[in-house]
CSV table of C-alpha atoms in Angstrom, one decimal:
chain,number,residue,atom,x,y,z
T,233,UNK,CA,106.4,82.8,92.1
T,234,UNK,CA,108.2,80.0,93.9
T,235,UNK,CA,109.0,76.7,92.3
T,236,UNK,CA,107.7,74.9,95.4
T,237,UNK,CA,104.1,75.8,96.6
T,238,UNK,CA,103.3,76.3,100.2
T,239,UNK,CA,100.2,77.8,101.9
T,240,UNK,CA,101.0,81.4,103.0
T,241,UNK,CA,99.7,80.8,106.5
T,242,UNK,CA,98.4,78.2,108.9
T,243,UNK,CA,97.1,78.6,112.4
T,244,UNK,CA,96.0,76.4,115.3
T,245,UNK,CA,95.6,76.5,119.0
T,246,UNK,CA,98.2,75.5,121.5
T,247,UNK,CA,98.4,71.8,122.0
T,248,UNK,CA,96.9,71.1,118.6
T,249,UNK,CA,98.4,69.6,115.5
T,250,UNK,CA,99.1,71.4,112.2
T,251,UNK,CA,100.4,70.3,108.8
T,252,UNK,CA,102.2,72.4,106.1
T,253,UNK,CA,102.2,71.2,102.6
T,254,UNK,CA,104.8,71.7,99.9
T,255,UNK,CA,104.0,70.9,96.3
T,256,UNK,CA,106.6,70.5,93.5
T,257,UNK,CA,107.3,68.4,90.5
T,258,UNK,CA,109.2,65.4,89.3
T,259,UNK,CA,112.3,67.6,88.7
T,260,UNK,CA,112.5,68.6,92.3
T,261,UNK,CA,110.6,66.9,95.1
T,262,UNK,CA,109.8,63.9,93.0
T,263,UNK,CA,113.4,62.9,92.7
T,264,UNK,CA,115.3,64.5,95.5
T,265,UNK,CA,115.4,64.8,99.3
T,266,UNK,CA,113.2,67.5,100.9
T,267,UNK,CA,114.3,69.5,103.9
T,268,UNK,CA,112.4,71.9,106.1
T,269,UNK,CA,113.6,75.0,107.9
T,270,UNK,CA,112.2,77.0,110.7
T,271,UNK,CA,112.8,80.7,110.9
T,272,UNK,CA,111.9,82.4,114.2
T,273,UNK,CA,111.3,86.1,114.0
T,274,UNK,CA,114.5,88.1,113.5
T,275,UNK,CA,116.7,85.0,113.4
T,276,UNK,CA,118.5,82.9,110.8
T,277,UNK,CA,116.8,79.7,109.5
T,278,UNK,CA,117.4,76.4,111.2
T,279,UNK,CA,117.2,72.9,109.8
T,280,UNK,CA,114.2,71.1,111.1
T,281,UNK,CA,113.8,68.1,108.9
T,282,UNK,CA,116.2,66.6,106.4
T,283,UNK,CA,116.1,63.7,103.9
T,284,UNK,CA,112.3,64.0,103.8
T,285,UNK,CA,111.7,62.7,107.4
T,286,UNK,CA,114.8,62.8,109.5
T,287,UNK,CA,115.3,65.1,112.5
T,288,UNK,CA,118.7,66.6,113.4
T,289,UNK,CA,119.8,66.0,116.9
T,290,UNK,CA,118.0,68.4,119.3
T,291,UNK,CA,114.8,68.7,117.2
T,292,UNK,CA,111.9,67.3,119.2
T,293,UNK,CA,109.8,64.5,117.8
T,294,UNK,CA,106.8,66.9,117.7
T,295,UNK,CA,108.2,67.8,114.3
T,296,UNK,CA,107.9,65.2,111.5
T,297,UNK,CA,108.2,65.1,107.8
T,298,UNK,CA,106.9,63.0,105.0
T,299,UNK,CA,107.0,62.8,101.2
T,300,UNK,CA,104.8,61.3,98.6
T,301,UNK,CA,105.3,61.6,94.9
T,302,UNK,CA,105.9,65.3,94.2
T,303,UNK,CA,104.6,66.6,97.5
T,304,UNK,CA,106.0,66.9,101.0
T,305,UNK,CA,104.4,67.6,104.4
T,306,UNK,CA,105.7,69.0,107.6
T,307,UNK,CA,103.7,68.1,110.7
T,308,UNK,CA,103.9,69.7,114.1
T,309,UNK,CA,102.0,68.3,117.1
T,310,UNK,CA,101.6,69.7,120.6
T,311,UNK,CA,101.8,73.2,119.3
T,312,UNK,CA,103.5,75.7,121.5
T,313,UNK,CA,103.6,79.5,121.3
T,314,UNK,CA,107.3,79.2,120.7
T,315,UNK,CA,106.6,77.4,117.4
T,316,UNK,CA,105.3,80.6,115.8
T,317,UNK,CA,107.6,81.1,112.9
T,318,UNK,CA,108.0,80.9,109.2
T,319,UNK,CA,108.6,77.4,107.8
T,320,UNK,CA,110.2,76.7,104.4
T,321,UNK,CA,110.6,73.6,102.4
T,322,UNK,CA,113.5,73.1,100.0
T,323,UNK,CA,115.0,70.7,97.6
T,324,UNK,CA,117.4,70.4,94.7
T,325,UNK,CA,115.9,70.9,91.3
T,326,UNK,CA,117.5,69.1,88.4
T,327,UNK,CA,115.6,70.7,85.5
T,328,UNK,CA,117.2,73.0,82.9
T,329,UNK,CA,119.1,75.0,85.4
T,330,UNK,CA,120.2,72.8,88.3
T,331,UNK,CA,119.7,74.7,91.5
T,332,UNK,CA,118.2,74.7,94.9
T,333,UNK,CA,114.6,75.8,95.2
T,334,UNK,CA,112.6,76.9,98.3
T,335,UNK,CA,108.9,77.1,98.9
T,336,UNK,CA,107.5,80.6,99.5
T,337,UNK,CA,107.3,80.0,103.2
T,338,UNK,CA,104.4,79.4,105.6
T,339,UNK,CA,103.7,81.6,108.6
T,340,UNK,CA,102.5,79.6,111.5
T,341,UNK,CA,100.4,81.3,114.1
T,342,UNK,CA,99.6,79.6,117.4
T,343,UNK,CA,96.4,81.2,118.5
C,1375,UNK,CA,130.3,73.8,117.8
C,1376,UNK,CA,129.8,74.8,114.2
C,1377,UNK,CA,130.0,78.5,113.7
C,1378,UNK,CA,129.5,80.6,110.5
C,1379,UNK,CA,130.1,84.3,110.7
C,1380,UNK,CA,129.3,86.5,107.7
C,1381,UNK,CA,130.8,89.9,107.1
C,1382,UNK,CA,131.2,92.5,104.4
C,1383,UNK,CA,127.6,93.7,104.0
C,1384,UNK,CA,126.7,97.4,103.7
C,1385,UNK,CA,125.2,100.0,101.5
C,1386,UNK,CA,126.4,100.1,97.9
C,1387,UNK,CA,125.3,102.0,94.8
C,1388,UNK,CA,123.7,100.2,91.9
C,1389,UNK,CA,126.3,98.9,89.4
C,1390,UNK,CA,129.0,98.7,92.1
C,1391,UNK,CA,130.7,95.6,93.6
C,1392,UNK,CA,130.9,94.1,97.0
C,1393,UNK,CA,132.5,91.0,98.5
C,1394,UNK,CA,131.0,89.0,101.3
C,1395,UNK,CA,133.0,86.6,103.5
C,1396,UNK,CA,131.9,83.8,105.8
C,1397,UNK,CA,134.4,82.6,108.4
C,1398,UNK,CA,133.8,79.0,109.4
C,1399,UNK,CA,134.9,77.2,112.6
C,1400,UNK,CA,134.1,74.2,114.7
C,1401,UNK,CA,134.3,71.7,111.8
C,1402,UNK,CA,136.6,70.6,109.0
C,1403,UNK,CA,135.6,73.2,106.5
C,1404,UNK,CA,137.4,71.5,103.6
C,1405,UNK,CA,135.1,68.5,103.9
C,1406,UNK,CA,131.8,70.3,103.2
C,1407,UNK,CA,130.0,72.0,100.4
C,1408,UNK,CA,128.9,75.5,101.1
C,1409,UNK,CA,126.1,77.9,99.9
C,1410,UNK,CA,125.0,81.5,100.0
C,1411,UNK,CA,121.2,82.0,100.5
C,1412,UNK,CA,119.6,85.4,100.7
C,1413,UNK,CA,116.4,86.9,102.0
C,1414,UNK,CA,115.0,90.2,100.7
C,1415,UNK,CA,113.3,92.4,103.3
C,1416,UNK,CA,109.9,90.8,104.2
C,1417,UNK,CA,110.4,88.0,101.6
C,1418,UNK,CA,111.2,84.3,101.5
C,1419,UNK,CA,114.5,82.5,101.2
C,1420,UNK,CA,116.3,82.4,97.8
C,1421,UNK,CA,119.3,80.2,97.1
C,1422,UNK,CA,122.1,82.2,95.5
C,1423,UNK,CA,125.1,79.9,94.9
C,1424,UNK,CA,126.8,76.8,96.1
C,1425,UNK,CA,130.1,75.0,95.6
C,1426,UNK,CA,131.7,71.7,96.3
C,1427,UNK,CA,134.0,71.0,99.3
C,1428,UNK,CA,137.1,71.5,97.1
C,1429,UNK,CA,135.6,74.4,95.0
C,1430,UNK,CA,135.8,72.3,91.8
C,1431,UNK,CA,132.1,72.7,91.0
C,1432,UNK,CA,130.0,75.8,91.4
C,1433,UNK,CA,126.3,76.4,90.9
C,1434,UNK,CA,124.4,79.7,90.6
C,1435,UNK,CA,120.8,80.9,90.6
C,1436,UNK,CA,119.8,82.4,87.2
C,1437,UNK,CA,119.2,85.7,88.9
C,1438,UNK,CA,122.9,86.1,89.8
C,1439,UNK,CA,124.6,84.1,87.1
C,1440,UNK,CA,127.3,86.1,85.4
C,1441,UNK,CA,127.4,88.7,88.1
C,1442,UNK,CA,128.2,86.8,91.3
C,1443,UNK,CA,131.1,84.5,91.9
C,1444,UNK,CA,131.3,82.0,94.8
C,1445,UNK,CA,134.7,80.8,96.0
C,1446,UNK,CA,136.4,79.4,99.1
C,1447,UNK,CA,139.8,79.3,100.7
C,1448,UNK,CA,140.1,76.0,102.6
C,1449,UNK,CA,143.3,77.2,104.3
C,1450,UNK,CA,141.6,80.2,105.7
C,1451,UNK,CA,138.3,78.3,106.4
C,1452,UNK,CA,136.5,81.1,104.6
C,1453,UNK,CA,133.7,81.2,102.0
C,1454,UNK,CA,133.3,84.2,99.7
C,1455,UNK,CA,130.9,85.7,97.2
C,1456,UNK,CA,132.0,88.4,94.9
C,1457,UNK,CA,129.0,90.4,93.8
C,1458,UNK,CA,129.4,92.7,90.7
C,1459,UNK,CA,126.9,94.9,88.8
C,1460,UNK,CA,124.7,95.0,91.9
C,1461,UNK,CA,121.0,95.9,91.4
C,1462,UNK,CA,118.4,97.1,93.8
C,1463,UNK,CA,116.8,93.7,93.7
C,1464,UNK,CA,120.0,92.2,95.2
C,1465,UNK,CA,119.1,94.0,98.5
C,1466,UNK,CA,118.8,91.3,101.1
C,1467,UNK,CA,120.3,89.6,104.1
C,1468,UNK,CA,122.9,87.1,102.8
C,1469,UNK,CA,123.4,83.9,104.8
C,1470,UNK,CA,126.1,81.4,104.3
C,1471,UNK,CA,125.1,77.8,105.0
C,1472,UNK,CA,126.9,74.5,105.2
C,1473,UNK,CA,125.7,71.6,103.2
C,1474,UNK,CA,125.5,68.3,105.1
C,1475,UNK,CA,126.9,66.5,102.1
C,1476,UNK,CA,128.1,67.7,98.8
C,1477,UNK,CA,125.9,70.5,97.5
C,1478,UNK,CA,122.5,68.8,97.1
C,1479,UNK,CA,121.7,67.5,100.6
C,1480,UNK,CA,120.5,70.3,102.8
C,1481,UNK,CA,121.6,73.4,104.7
C,1482,UNK,CA,122.4,72.0,108.1
C,1483,UNK,CA,124.1,75.1,109.7
C,1484,UNK,CA,123.5,78.8,109.0
C,1485,UNK,CA,125.3,82.0,109.8
C,1486,UNK,CA,123.5,85.0,111.3
C,1487,UNK,CA,123.5,86.9,108.0
C,1488,UNK,CA,124.9,90.1,106.7
C,1489,UNK,CA,122.7,92.9,105.2
C,1490,UNK,CA,123.4,94.2,101.7
C,1491,UNK,CA,121.5,97.3,100.6
C,1492,UNK,CA,121.8,98.4,97.0
C,1493,UNK,CA,120.7,102.0,96.8
C,1494,UNK,CA,121.8,105.3,95.3
């Protein structure tokens, strides 16, 4: 059971838009930056979004992030088959045991 | 460019120890916090441990506290994790990752991972 809750899977057709939600609490998302990671099959994760809504250099603007209260959302527009991957949200949790927490991951299928 | 290369993985019996290393290059290693993150086969990501740029503060997941020790050598540009009393549930690919700032910002660069299998 992950501290951050993500849908196990989402799917959409090429060219369409998809959103992936990440739900937490005041001890994590509510008071800390959220980052998102893309993990293509068989590869290491890659930073996609940091500080809730910032993109590292090289990440296309098809990817966006937002945060409201204790939830965050990753948006992907103009879906491509190459976007098929697992997506994880993460943030620092400052509850009893300070630590990083990840969402359980969302498998994106581009139909 | 930033490079992180893990090594030291392998097959180890339950209860034994293993030390993983992560060689860093392409950036000033001593300026950044670092982490270990693992991924069990077919499962999601789990943060294991992190430490400040100078190693002065260390943080651990409850699942490894008291068994794993994270450390770094800023002269050798290398991150380590000493894993003792290994259990079957420690089986995973272990990634080292750089923190963009301190230890609470994000994981902006990752290594390719090293596989640890705990089995008799």
